Each structure stands twice: as C-alpha cells, then as structure tokens.
Amino acid sequence: MRKEIGAALTAMLLLTGCSSGEIAQTTRSDNASESVLANQQENMQTDIAEPEQESSIPGSYTVPDGWVKSDKHSSSNMVFYVEKGHEEDELPDNISISVGVNRYSAEEHTKFKDAIVKQLLMQLNGENAQLDGTGSNTEQGYVVYTFTIDDSTTITKQYYIVKDFGFCLVQLTNFTGSDSAYQAAQTIVDSFVWDDEE
C-alpha cells in the first residue's frame, strides 16, 4: 500500500517544499512515504484538546478533538495528524506541521511571501492547478500567508506562520472536501505559539 501511496502522491510532493535558495530551507524526512504524505492532507468536534508540543517543533499548538497524531507517518522533522478512524485510509485528509528557516526578518514578510509565490508558480508551471493566496494574522498576532492549490481532485492549503528568519508550515491536504478538515487546520494555525514567545 505504501508503494501505491508513493506513486499516487509523487506529483503532489512537488507542490510543497521550499528550496534552500532565496525562499527557505525546510527539513525533510528521509523516508519517501513520510514526505509524500506530508504533501497530502470528518466530523470535527468544537471541543479542543490541550496544547501539544512536539520536540521537533519549536512551538505549541492545539490539536482539535477528533484528530490524532499519525506516528506511522510522522518523523523528527514533520508531525502528521489524521482524523480519528481514518488512520488506515489509503489517502486520508491530513495535516502536517514542520518548520524552516529563511533569510527574511519578520518585518520583511512581504519579501518572504513573494519568494514563496515565485517558487509555487515555478512548481505549478504546466500543471493543471489553480493557485490562490491571502495574507492575514493568526489569533496570536503572527503574520500568516495562506496558499491554496486546487488541482480538481485534491485541495492543498499551506499556511506559513512567519517569524524572524523562519516559519512554521501547517499544510492541509484535503482529498474529501471536508469542511471539518479546514476547521482543524485553522485551529492549529490560530493556536500556534513559538516557544521563544511563551
């Protein structure tokens, strides 16, 4: 089954990572199936769990009730969550969380955004996908850029939470079109707090 997931999702892998050049550097898992699932992401309850902190993620966030960590796909560089009861689905909606570094201060967040847009447009060149983006603030006051990639079969939302010379990427891959998956990702984004600011 891992080979099937890997083959089906290889194209999606191209849509997510940041390069080590102008844009950013992200840490990637050595395990191909973990990286592939990172690029892929129903019934979420309004109650939320206690804030969770992963040793590899320099921050804390709230995981919505009904979503569970996928130890099978998580690595030291990236944490994955799937909806409870869908852990063994072939292509479950999933949310991944990772961090990376870039050359921009928090005040230069528009330069970071421009670099991400440039990279995404290069990656999508020739692909039959639509890219949209917005900028806003999380409930914690951080600048966040949200990019939506719709390839007509899957919707991938990338939320870049900006800080000085770094970012947290929360990525939702929604195969089912579930509204609760969007709500779950937004809960994580809005609750995220960098460790050095707690």
PDB file of C-alpha atoms in Angstrom:
ATOM      1  CA  MET A   1       0.000   0.000   0.000  1.00  0.00           C
ATOM      2  CA  ARG A   2       2.918   2.373   0.689  1.00  0.00           C
ATOM      3  CA  LYS A   3       4.090   1.965  -2.910  1.00  0.00           C
ATOM      4  CA  GLU A   4       0.610   2.891  -4.151  1.00  0.00           C
ATOM      5  CA  ILE A   5       0.522   5.979  -1.944  1.00  0.00           C
ATOM      6  CA  GLY A   6       4.011   6.934  -3.072  1.00  0.00           C
ATOM      7  CA  ALA A   7       3.156   6.608  -6.738  1.00  0.00           C
ATOM      8  CA  ALA A   8      -0.150   8.428  -6.434  1.00  0.00           C
ATOM      9  CA  LEU A   9       1.247  11.330  -4.462  1.00  0.00           C
ATOM     10  CA  THR A  10       4.640  11.933  -6.028  1.00  0.00           C
ATOM     11  CA  ALA A  11       3.265  14.767  -8.131  1.00  0.00           C
ATOM     12  CA  MET A  12       1.865  16.466  -5.016  1.00  0.00           C
ATOM     13  CA  LEU A  13       5.331  16.357  -3.421  1.00  0.00           C
ATOM     14  CA  LEU A  14       6.459  18.979  -5.914  1.00  0.00           C
ATOM     15  CA  LEU A  15       3.897  21.432  -4.610  1.00  0.00           C
ATOM     16  CA  THR A  16       5.131  21.836  -1.071  1.00  0.00           C
ATOM     17  CA  GLY A  17       8.769  22.100  -0.099  1.00  0.00           C
ATOM     18  CA  CYS A  18      10.811  25.253  -0.016  1.00  0.00           C
ATOM     19  CA  SER A  19      14.167  25.268  -1.732  1.00  0.00           C
ATOM     20  CA  SER A  20      17.370  26.224   0.005  1.00  0.00           C
ATOM     21  CA  GLY A  21      17.909  29.283  -2.181  1.00  0.00           C
ATOM     22  CA  GLU A  22      16.086  32.578  -1.953  1.00  0.00           C
ATOM     23  CA  ILE A  23      12.970  31.214  -0.328  1.00  0.00           C
ATOM     24  CA  ALA A  24      13.620  28.947   2.603  1.00  0.00           C
ATOM     25  CA  GLN A  25      15.048  25.734   3.854  1.00  0.00           C
ATOM     26  CA  THR A  26      12.858  23.027   5.286  1.00  0.00           C
ATOM     27  CA  THR A  27      13.843  19.787   6.843  1.00  0.00           C
ATOM     28  CA  ARG A  28      12.548  16.721   5.062  1.00  0.00           C
ATOM     29  CA  SER A  29      12.175  13.161   6.181  1.00  0.00           C
ATOM     30  CA  ASP A  30      14.473  10.581   4.693  1.00  0.00           C
ATOM     31  CA  ASN A  31      11.516   8.244   4.351  1.00  0.00           C
ATOM     32  CA  ALA A  32       9.838   8.885   0.988  1.00  0.00           C
ATOM     33  CA  SER A  33       6.400   7.761   2.106  1.00  0.00           C
ATOM     34  CA  GLU A  34       6.500  10.201   5.028  1.00  0.00           C
ATOM     35  CA  SER A  35       7.457  13.046   2.686  1.00  0.00           C
ATOM     36  CA  VAL A  36       4.753  12.095   0.235  1.00  0.00           C
ATOM     37  CA  LEU A  37       2.054  12.028   2.898  1.00  0.00           C
ATOM     38  CA  ALA A  38       3.279  15.429   4.040  1.00  0.00           C
ATOM     39  CA  ASN A  39       2.161  16.761   0.719  1.00  0.00           C
ATOM     40  CA  GLN A  40      -1.305  15.210   1.027  1.00  0.00           C
ATOM     41  CA  GLN A  41      -3.648  16.112   3.857  1.00  0.00           C
ATOM     42  CA  GLU A  42     -14.974  14.366   9.122  1.00  0.00           C
ATOM     43  CA  ASN A  43     -16.653  15.315  11.802  1.00  0.00           C
ATOM     44  CA  MET A  44     -14.533  17.604  13.955  1.00  0.00           C
ATOM     45  CA  GLN A  45     -15.991  18.470  17.318  1.00  0.00           C
ATOM     46  CA  THR A  46     -15.778  22.011  18.611  1.00  0.00           C
ATOM     47  CA  ASP A  47     -14.084  20.862  21.803  1.00  0.00           C
ATOM     48  CA  ILE A  48     -10.324  21.014  21.512  1.00  0.00           C
ATOM     49  CA  ALA A  49      -7.541  19.146  23.200  1.00  0.00           C
ATOM     50  CA  GLU A  50      -4.817  20.596  25.368  1.00  0.00           C
ATOM     51  CA  PRO A  51      -1.954  22.376  23.582  1.00  0.00           C
ATOM     52  CA  GLU A  52       0.547  19.932  22.190  1.00  0.00           C
ATOM     53  CA  GLN A  53       4.264  20.412  21.832  1.00  0.00           C
ATOM     54  CA  GLU A  54       6.440  18.190  19.694  1.00  0.00           C
ATOM     55  CA  SER A  55      10.158  18.071  20.401  1.00  0.00           C
ATOM     56  CA  SER A  56      10.995  18.862  16.772  1.00  0.00           C
ATOM     57  CA  ILE A  57       8.556  21.769  16.520  1.00  0.00           C
ATOM     58  CA  PRO A  58       9.746  24.860  18.438  1.00  0.00           C
ATOM     59  CA  GLY A  59       6.243  25.859  19.405  1.00  0.00           C
ATOM     60  CA  SER A  60       2.965  24.670  20.822  1.00  0.00           C
ATOM     61  CA  TYR A  61      -0.481  24.387  19.280  1.00  0.00           C
ATOM     62  CA  THR A  62      -3.894  22.925  19.897  1.00  0.00           C
ATOM     63  CA  VAL A  63      -4.883  19.745  18.106  1.00  0.00           C
ATOM     64  CA  PRO A  64      -8.646  19.666  17.515  1.00  0.00           C
ATOM     65  CA  ASP A  65     -10.580  16.904  19.199  1.00  0.00           C
ATOM     66  CA  GLY A  66     -11.133  14.065  16.774  1.00  0.00           C
ATOM     67  CA  TRP A  67      -7.691  14.365  15.136  1.00  0.00           C
ATOM     68  CA  VAL A  68      -4.801  12.122  16.144  1.00  0.00           C
ATOM     69  CA  LYS A  69      -1.078  12.063  15.518  1.00  0.00           C
ATOM     70  CA  SER A  70      -0.028   9.564  12.871  1.00  0.00           C
ATOM     71  CA  ASP A  71       3.093   8.003  14.354  1.00  0.00           C
ATOM     72  CA  LYS A  72       3.364   5.883  11.206  1.00  0.00           C
ATOM     73  CA  HIS A  73       3.979   8.952   9.032  1.00  0.00           C
ATOM     74  CA  SER A  74       5.460  11.454  11.493  1.00  0.00           C
ATOM     75  CA  SER A  75       9.202  11.924  11.638  1.00  0.00           C
ATOM     76  CA  SER A  76      11.649  14.004  13.642  1.00  0.00           C
ATOM     77  CA  ASN A  77      11.175  16.794  11.065  1.00  0.00           C
ATOM     78  CA  MET A  78       7.442  16.712  10.492  1.00  0.00           C
ATOM     79  CA  VAL A  79       4.362  15.843  12.529  1.00  0.00           C
ATOM     80  CA  PHE A  80       1.245  14.440  10.836  1.00  0.00           C
ATOM     81  CA  TYR A  81      -2.349  14.364  12.025  1.00  0.00           C
ATOM     82  CA  VAL A  82      -5.288  12.468  10.568  1.00  0.00           C
ATOM     83  CA  GLU A  83      -8.897  12.294  11.593  1.00  0.00           C
ATOM     84  CA  LYS A  84      -9.530   9.576  14.158  1.00  0.00           C
ATOM     85  CA  GLY A  85     -10.857   6.457  12.468  1.00  0.00           C
ATOM     86  CA  HIS A  86      -9.098   7.236   9.183  1.00  0.00           C
ATOM     87  CA  GLU A  87      -5.575   6.231  10.198  1.00  0.00           C
ATOM     88  CA  GLU A  88      -5.554   3.289   7.779  1.00  0.00           C
ATOM     89  CA  ASP A  89      -7.286   5.018   4.844  1.00  0.00           C
ATOM     90  CA  GLU A  90      -5.308   4.897   1.611  1.00  0.00           C
ATOM     91  CA  LEU A  91      -5.480   8.676   1.132  1.00  0.00           C
ATOM     92  CA  PRO A  92      -6.707  10.280   4.350  1.00  0.00           C
ATOM     93  CA  ASP A  93      -7.201  14.002   4.743  1.00  0.00           C
ATOM     94  CA  ASN A  94      -4.123  15.022   6.730  1.00  0.00           C
ATOM     95  CA  ILE A  95      -2.375  17.957   8.329  1.00  0.00           C
ATOM     96  CA  SER A  96       1.390  18.203   8.597  1.00  0.00           C
ATOM     97  CA  ILE A  97       3.427  20.627  10.680  1.00  0.00           C
ATOM     98  CA  SER A  98       7.071  21.472  10.043  1.00  0.00           C
ATOM     99  CA  VAL A  99       9.409  24.417  10.499  1.00  0.00           C
ATOM    100  CA  GLY A 100      12.020  26.011   8.292  1.00  0.00           C
ATOM    101  CA  VAL A 101      14.406  28.926   8.061  1.00  0.00           C
ATOM    102  CA  ASN A 102      14.667  31.763   5.584  1.00  0.00           C
ATOM    103  CA  ARG A 103      16.717  34.905   5.110  1.00  0.00           C
ATOM    104  CA  TYR A 104      13.957  37.382   5.985  1.00  0.00           C
ATOM    105  CA  SER A 105      13.152  39.150   9.223  1.00  0.00           C
ATOM    106  CA  ALA A 106       9.537  39.253  10.357  1.00  0.00           C
ATOM    107  CA  GLU A 107       9.340  42.841   9.109  1.00  0.00           C
ATOM    108  CA  GLU A 108      10.328  41.634   5.620  1.00  0.00           C
ATOM    109  CA  HIS A 109       7.426  39.191   5.475  1.00  0.00           C
ATOM    110  CA  THR A 110       6.268  40.508   2.083  1.00  0.00           C
ATOM    111  CA  LYS A 111       9.629  39.537   0.568  1.00  0.00           C
ATOM    112  CA  PHE A 112       9.186  36.052   2.033  1.00  0.00           C
ATOM    113  CA  LYS A 113       5.667  35.907   0.555  1.00  0.00           C
ATOM    114  CA  ASP A 114       6.917  36.997  -2.863  1.00  0.00           C
ATOM    115  CA  ALA A 115       9.592  34.296  -2.805  1.00  0.00           C
ATOM    116  CA  ILE A 116       7.049  31.608  -1.903  1.00  0.00           C
ATOM    117  CA  VAL A 117       4.696  32.758  -4.684  1.00  0.00           C
ATOM    118  CA  LYS A 118       7.549  32.688  -7.197  1.00  0.00           C
ATOM    119  CA  GLN A 119       8.520  29.181  -6.165  1.00  0.00           C
ATOM    120  CA  LEU A 120       4.954  27.862  -6.253  1.00  0.00           C
ATOM    121  CA  LEU A 121       4.362  29.339  -9.709  1.00  0.00           C
ATOM    122  CA  MET A 122       7.536  27.651 -10.981  1.00  0.00           C
ATOM    123  CA  GLN A 123       6.465  24.328  -9.465  1.00  0.00           C
ATOM    124  CA  LEU A 124       2.973  24.596 -10.947  1.00  0.00           C
ATOM    125  CA  ASN A 125       4.196  25.580 -14.407  1.00  0.00           C
ATOM    126  CA  GLY A 126       2.442  23.277 -16.856  1.00  0.00           C
ATOM    127  CA  GLU A 127       0.280  21.689 -14.173  1.00  0.00           C
ATOM    128  CA  ASN A 128      -3.498  21.831 -14.333  1.00  0.00           C
ATOM    129  CA  ALA A 129      -3.918  23.507 -10.946  1.00  0.00           C
ATOM    130  CA  GLN A 130      -5.165  26.811  -9.595  1.00  0.00           C
ATOM    131  CA  LEU A 131      -3.161  28.806  -7.045  1.00  0.00           C
ATOM    132  CA  ASP A 132      -4.708  31.415  -4.734  1.00  0.00           C
ATOM    133  CA  GLY A 133      -3.159  33.217  -1.807  1.00  0.00           C
ATOM    134  CA  THR A 134      -4.078  35.512   1.054  1.00  0.00           C
ATOM    135  CA  GLY A 135      -2.337  37.215   3.921  1.00  0.00           C
ATOM    136  CA  SER A 136      -3.688  37.780   7.428  1.00  0.00           C
ATOM    137  CA  ASN A 137      -2.824  37.339  11.085  1.00  0.00           C
ATOM    138  CA  THR A 138      -3.332  34.393  13.377  1.00  0.00           C
ATOM    139  CA  GLU A 139      -5.256  34.797  16.620  1.00  0.00           C
ATOM    140  CA  GLN A 140      -1.838  35.049  18.309  1.00  0.00           C
ATOM    141  CA  GLY A 141      -0.948  38.051  16.127  1.00  0.00           C
ATOM    142  CA  TYR A 142       1.559  36.373  13.799  1.00  0.00           C
ATOM    143  CA  VAL A 143       1.590  37.148  10.087  1.00  0.00           C
ATOM    144  CA  VAL A 144       0.334  34.122   8.144  1.00  0.00           C
ATOM    145  CA  TYR A 145       0.266  33.601   4.387  1.00  0.00           C
ATOM    146  CA  THR A 146      -2.185  31.016   3.121  1.00  0.00           C
ATOM    147  CA  PHE A 147      -1.808  29.421  -0.305  1.00  0.00           C
ATOM    148  CA  THR A 148      -4.475  27.163  -1.786  1.00  0.00           C
ATOM    149  CA  ILE A 149      -3.608  24.766  -4.600  1.00  0.00           C
ATOM    150  CA  ASP A 150      -6.619  23.175  -6.292  1.00  0.00           C
ATOM    151  CA  ASP A 151      -5.856  20.501  -8.869  1.00  0.00           C
ATOM    152  CA  SER A 152      -9.547  19.491  -9.209  1.00  0.00           C
ATOM    153  CA  THR A 153      -9.044  16.239  -7.272  1.00  0.00           C
ATOM    154  CA  THR A 154      -7.244  17.479  -4.160  1.00  0.00           C
ATOM    155  CA  ILE A 155      -7.044  20.795  -2.355  1.00  0.00           C
ATOM    156  CA  THR A 156      -3.795  21.589  -0.583  1.00  0.00           C
ATOM    157  CA  LYS A 157      -3.666  24.568   1.791  1.00  0.00           C
ATOM    158  CA  GLN A 158      -0.317  25.801   3.008  1.00  0.00           C
ATOM    159  CA  TYR A 159      -0.247  28.166   5.987  1.00  0.00           C
ATOM    160  CA  TYR A 160       3.111  29.894   6.502  1.00  0.00           C
ATOM    161  CA  ILE A 161       3.317  31.398  10.007  1.00  0.00           C
ATOM    162  CA  VAL A 162       6.127  33.947   9.821  1.00  0.00           C
ATOM    163  CA  LYS A 163       8.796  34.854  12.373  1.00  0.00           C
ATOM    164  CA  ASP A 164      12.272  36.380  12.189  1.00  0.00           C
ATOM    165  CA  PHE A 165      14.284  34.276   9.732  1.00  0.00           C
ATOM    166  CA  GLY A 166      11.920  31.343   9.979  1.00  0.00           C
ATOM    167  CA  PHE A 167       8.423  29.983   9.554  1.00  0.00           C
ATOM    168  CA  CYS A 168       6.097  27.208  10.616  1.00  0.00           C
ATOM    169  CA  LEU A 169       4.322  25.469   7.742  1.00  0.00           C
ATOM    170  CA  VAL A 170       0.952  23.923   8.547  1.00  0.00           C
ATOM    171  CA  GLN A 171      -0.203  22.029   5.485  1.00  0.00           C
ATOM    172  CA  LEU A 172      -3.621  20.518   4.945  1.00  0.00           C
ATOM    173  CA  THR A 173      -4.172  18.049   2.147  1.00  0.00           C
ATOM    174  CA  ASN A 174      -7.899  17.610   1.697  1.00  0.00           C
ATOM    175  CA  PHE A 175      -8.937  14.689  -0.512  1.00  0.00           C
ATOM    176  CA  THR A 176     -12.576  14.553   0.594  1.00  0.00           C
ATOM    177  CA  GLY A 177     -13.505  18.239   0.545  1.00  0.00           C
ATOM    178  CA  SER A 178     -14.399  18.051   4.231  1.00  0.00           C
ATOM    179  CA  ASP A 179     -15.116  21.417   5.877  1.00  0.00           C
ATOM    180  CA  SER A 180     -14.062  19.998   9.223  1.00  0.00           C
ATOM    181  CA  ALA A 181     -10.558  19.403   7.838  1.00  0.00           C
ATOM    182  CA  TYR A 182     -10.276  23.117   7.028  1.00  0.00           C
ATOM    183  CA  GLN A 183     -11.525  23.984  10.515  1.00  0.00           C
ATOM    184  CA  ALA A 184      -8.991  21.625  12.084  1.00  0.00           C
ATOM    185  CA  ALA A 185      -6.090  23.190  10.198  1.00  0.00           C
ATOM    186  CA  GLN A 186      -7.282  26.692  11.092  1.00  0.00           C
ATOM    187  CA  THR A 187      -7.450  25.706  14.778  1.00  0.00           C
ATOM    188  CA  ILE A 188      -3.817  24.599  14.682  1.00  0.00           C
ATOM    189  CA  VAL A 189      -2.745  27.772  12.862  1.00  0.00           C
ATOM    190  CA  ASP A 190      -4.613  30.137  15.192  1.00  0.00           C
ATOM    191  CA  SER A 191      -3.365  28.425  18.350  1.00  0.00           C
ATOM    192  CA  PHE A 192       0.294  28.152  17.321  1.00  0.00           C
ATOM    193  CA  VAL A 193       2.761  29.950  19.630  1.00  0.00           C
ATOM    194  CA  TRP A 194       6.527  29.971  19.092  1.00  0.00           C
ATOM    195  CA  ASP A 195       8.445  28.607  22.121  1.00  0.00           C
ATOM    196  CA  ASP A 196      10.555  31.744  22.482  1.00  0.00           C
ATOM    197  CA  GLU A 197       7.415  33.860  22.900  1.00  0.00           C
ATOM    198  CA  GLU A 198       5.543  31.819  25.513  1.00  0.00           C
TER     199      GLU A 198
END
